Structure formats: C-alpha cells, structure tokens
CSV table of C-alpha atoms and ligand atoms in Angstrom, one decimal:
chain,number,residue,atom,x,y,z
S,43,MET,CA,83.6,96.7,88.5
S,44,LYS,CA,83.0,99.0,91.6
S,45,ILE,CA,84.3,102.8,90.7
S,46,VAL,CA,84.5,105.7,92.8
S,47,ILE,CA,83.8,109.1,91.5
S,48,ALA,CA,84.5,112.6,92.8
S,49,ASN,CA,84.6,116.2,92.1
S,50,ASP,CA,85.0,119.6,92.8
S,51,HIS,CA,82.2,122.5,92.5
S,52,ALA,CA,83.0,122.9,88.8
S,53,ALA,CA,81.7,119.2,87.9
S,54,PRO,CA,78.5,118.2,89.8
S,55,GLU,CA,76.4,118.2,86.9
S,56,LEU,CA,78.4,116.2,84.7
S,57,LYS,CA,79.3,113.8,87.3
S,58,PHE,CA,75.7,112.8,87.9
S,59,GLU,CA,75.7,112.1,84.1
S,60,ILE,CA,78.8,110.4,84.2
S,61,LYS,CA,77.8,108.3,87.3
S,62,GLU,CA,74.4,107.2,85.4
S,63,TYR,CA,76.7,106.4,82.3
S,64,ILE,CA,78.9,104.2,84.0
S,65,GLU,CA,76.1,102.6,86.1
S,66,SER,CA,74.6,102.0,82.1
S,67,LEU,CA,77.5,99.8,81.5
S,68,GLY,CA,77.1,97.5,84.3
S,69,HIS,CA,79.0,99.0,86.8
S,70,GLU,CA,78.7,99.9,90.4
S,71,VAL,CA,79.3,103.6,91.1
S,72,ILE,CA,80.1,105.2,94.5
S,73,ASN,CA,79.8,108.8,94.4
S,74,ILE,CA,81.6,110.6,97.2
S,75,GLY,CA,80.9,114.4,96.3
S,76,THR,CA,81.0,117.1,95.9
S,77,ASP,CA,77.2,117.0,94.8
S,78,SER,CA,76.9,121.2,95.0
S,79,LYS,CA,77.9,124.0,93.0
S,80,GLU,CA,79.1,125.7,96.2
S,81,SER,CA,83.2,126.4,96.3
S,82,CYS,CA,85.2,123.6,97.7
S,83,HIS,CA,88.8,122.4,97.7
S,84,TYR,CA,89.4,119.6,95.0
S,85,PRO,CA,92.2,118.1,97.0
S,86,GLU,CA,89.9,117.1,99.6
S,87,TYR,CA,87.9,114.9,97.1
S,88,GLY,CA,90.9,113.8,95.0
S,89,GLU,CA,92.6,112.4,98.3
S,90,LYS,CA,89.6,110.7,99.4
S,91,ALA,CA,88.8,108.9,96.3
S,92,ALA,CA,92.4,108.1,95.7
S,93,ARG,CA,92.7,106.4,99.1
S,94,MET,CA,89.9,104.3,98.5
S,95,VAL,CA,91.6,103.1,95.2
S,96,ALA,CA,94.9,102.5,96.6
S,97,ALA,CA,93.0,100.7,99.8
S,98,GLY,CA,91.2,98.3,97.2
S,99,GLU,CA,88.0,99.2,98.2
S,100,VAL,CA,87.0,100.0,94.5
S,101,ASP,CA,88.5,98.7,91.4
S,102,PHE,CA,89.2,102.3,89.4
S,103,GLY,CA,88.5,105.8,90.2
S,104,VAL,CA,86.9,108.7,88.3
S,105,LEU,CA,87.8,112.4,89.3
S,106,ILE,CA,86.4,115.6,87.6
S,107,CYS,CA,87.5,119.3,88.5
S,108,GLY,CA,87.5,122.5,86.1
S,109,THR,CA,90.4,121.0,84.1
S,110,GLY,CA,91.3,117.7,85.8
S,111,VAL,CA,94.5,118.6,86.3
S,112,GLY,CA,94.2,119.5,90.2
S,113,ILE,CA,92.3,117.0,91.2
S,114,SER,CA,94.6,114.8,89.6
S,115,LEU,CA,97.9,116.0,91.0
S,116,ALA,CA,96.2,115.4,94.7
S,117,ALA,CA,95.3,111.6,93.7
S,118,ASN,CA,98.6,111.2,92.2
S,119,LYS,CA,100.3,112.2,95.5
S,120,VAL,CA,98.7,109.1,97.2
S,121,LYS,CA,101.0,105.9,97.4
S,122,GLY,CA,100.1,103.4,94.5
S,123,ILE,CA,98.2,105.8,92.4
S,124,ARG,CA,98.2,106.4,88.7
S,125,CYS,CA,96.1,108.9,87.5
S,126,GLY,CA,95.8,110.4,83.9
S,127,VAL,CA,94.2,113.7,82.9
S,128,CYS,CA,92.9,112.9,79.6
S,129,SER,CA,90.8,115.0,77.0
S,130,ASP,CA,90.7,112.1,74.1
S,131,THR,CA,89.7,108.7,74.0
S,132,ALA,CA,93.1,107.2,72.6
S,133,THR,CA,94.7,108.4,75.9
S,134,ALA,CA,92.0,107.2,77.9
S,135,ARG,CA,92.5,103.5,76.5
S,136,LEU,CA,96.8,104.3,76.6
S,137,ILE,CA,96.8,104.9,80.2
S,138,ARG,CA,95.4,101.5,81.0
S,139,GLN,CA,97.0,99.6,78.3
S,140,HIS,CA,100.6,100.9,79.1
S,141,ASN,CA,100.6,102.7,82.5
S,142,ASN,CA,97.7,100.8,84.1
S,143,ALA,CA,96.6,103.9,85.4
S,144,ASN,CA,93.9,103.1,88.2
S,145,MET,CA,92.4,106.6,88.2
S,146,ILE,CA,91.3,108.8,85.2
S,147,ALA,CA,90.7,112.9,85.3
S,148,PHE,CA,89.3,115.1,83.1
S,149,GLY,CA,87.9,118.4,83.0
S,150,ALA,CA,84.4,119.8,83.2
S,151,ARG,CA,85.5,122.9,81.5
S,152,ILE,CA,87.1,121.6,78.6
S,153,VAL,CA,85.1,118.1,77.6
S,154,GLY,CA,81.6,117.9,76.5
S,155,SER,CA,79.4,115.3,78.2
S,156,GLU,CA,79.2,112.9,75.1
S,157,LEU,CA,83.0,113.4,74.7
S,158,ALA,CA,83.5,112.6,78.4
S,159,LYS,CA,81.4,109.5,78.3
S,160,ASP,CA,83.3,108.0,75.5
S,161,ILE,CA,86.3,109.0,77.6
S,162,VAL,CA,85.3,107.0,80.6
S,163,LYS,CA,84.2,103.8,78.4
S,164,SER,CA,87.7,103.6,76.7
S,165,PHE,CA,89.4,103.7,80.3
S,166,LEU,CA,86.9,100.8,81.6
S,167,GLU,CA,87.1,98.7,78.4
S,168,ALA,CA,91.2,99.0,78.1
S,169,GLU,CA,93.2,96.2,80.1
S,170,PHE,CA,96.9,96.9,81.3
S,171,GLU,CA,99.1,95.0,78.3
S,172,GLY,CA,101.1,93.5,81.5
S,173,GLY,CA,104.8,92.2,81.9
S,174,GLY,CA,107.6,93.4,80.0
S,175,ARG,CA,108.9,97.1,79.6
S,176,HIS,CA,105.3,98.5,80.6
S,177,GLN,CA,106.1,96.7,83.6
S,178,THR,CA,109.6,97.7,84.2
S,179,ARG,CA,108.7,101.4,83.7
S,180,ILE,CA,105.6,101.3,86.2
S,181,ASP,CA,108.1,99.6,88.5
S,182,MET,CA,110.4,102.6,88.2
S,183,ILE,CA,107.7,104.9,88.7
S,184,SER,CA,106.9,103.0,92.3
S,185,ALA,CA,110.5,103.7,93.3
S,186,ILE,CA,110.6,106.9,93.0
S,187,GLU,CA,107.4,107.1,95.0
S,188,ASN,CA,109.5,105.1,97.5
S,189,LYS,CA,112.4,107.7,97.9
S,190,ASN,CA,110.2,110.1,99.1
B,228,RB5,C1,88.1,125.3,90.6
B,228,RB5,O1,87.5,126.7,90.0
B,228,RB5,C2,89.2,125.0,89.5
B,228,RB5,O2,90.3,125.7,89.8
B,228,RB5,C3,89.5,123.7,89.8
B,228,RB5,O3,88.2,123.0,89.1
B,228,RB5,C4,90.5,123.0,88.8
B,228,RB5,O4,90.3,123.5,87.4
B,228,RB5,C5,91.8,122.8,89.4
B,228,RB5,O5,92.6,122.3,88.6
C-alpha cells in the first residue's frame, strides 16, 4: 500500500522511525515533512496529507504531532477524511474495522516508539468490516459533512 506520513516539529525523530518500520512491512511511504525540529504549524501538514488521502493519491495517512490531536483536527476538516487519535492498539484496529478510518494520528509526547509501531501495524492490518450498521453510521458522518 501507499502511505503518506506527516508531522510537526514535535515528531521528526519518531516519524523517521515509523517511516522505516512501515517500509519494513512492505509498504511505500511518502514523507511530506517536517523533517526539522524547528517550530512549524501542524495544520499545514495535517491538511496536506489529508488532501492526498482524500484525492486517492495514497491509501492511508499517518500523522504525528505532540499529542496527535492538533494534526488530526486539521486532517478531519478535509472532506472524506476519517482520522482517529490512538494511544493503544485496540483503538487502532477498531477505527479501521468500525469507522473505516483512512488516517491515524498519535502523539510523539504520549506514546513510545515501540507502542507507536504496534499501533501503526494494528491500523494497517485491520480491515473495514463493511456494510450494515458501520456503513450506515459512516454515511451519517458524511451527511453532517455535506451540511457544511
Ligand atoms: C506543538 O508544540 C504541539 O502543540 C503540537 O505538536 C500538538 O501537540 C498539538 O496538538
């Protein structure tokens, strides 16, 4: 699969570690930065990655900031994006199985690198359970988006 990865200044080191790990799982990773610890604005990176996912240029997106929250909030403003913040592997699996999330976020100041790898692996290996009540609820989320 093709994965975009983006982060702010809180996470370049963890980003490189996660990028390498995702590649070791056999996926292609597109890194759109930042690669620096110099202060930057996470909405720019969250939006850019989200637009690539929404346009179908990549299959999934991985976002990292200090908490994972700010960058996920920005990504979720892009139509068609369902990004969940995860600090555990069960949530990472369930946001794929139930919410058909197309992006995942986590915090470099919250989770260690080994847990972050397990979180990403759980997300990438899980599949949407499809149809039924889960699809109904996703359609309801899209309907909210379409009211804006
Ligand atoms: C940057 O200092 C920090 O606010 C950011 O990485 C993130 O945690 C925001 O949600």
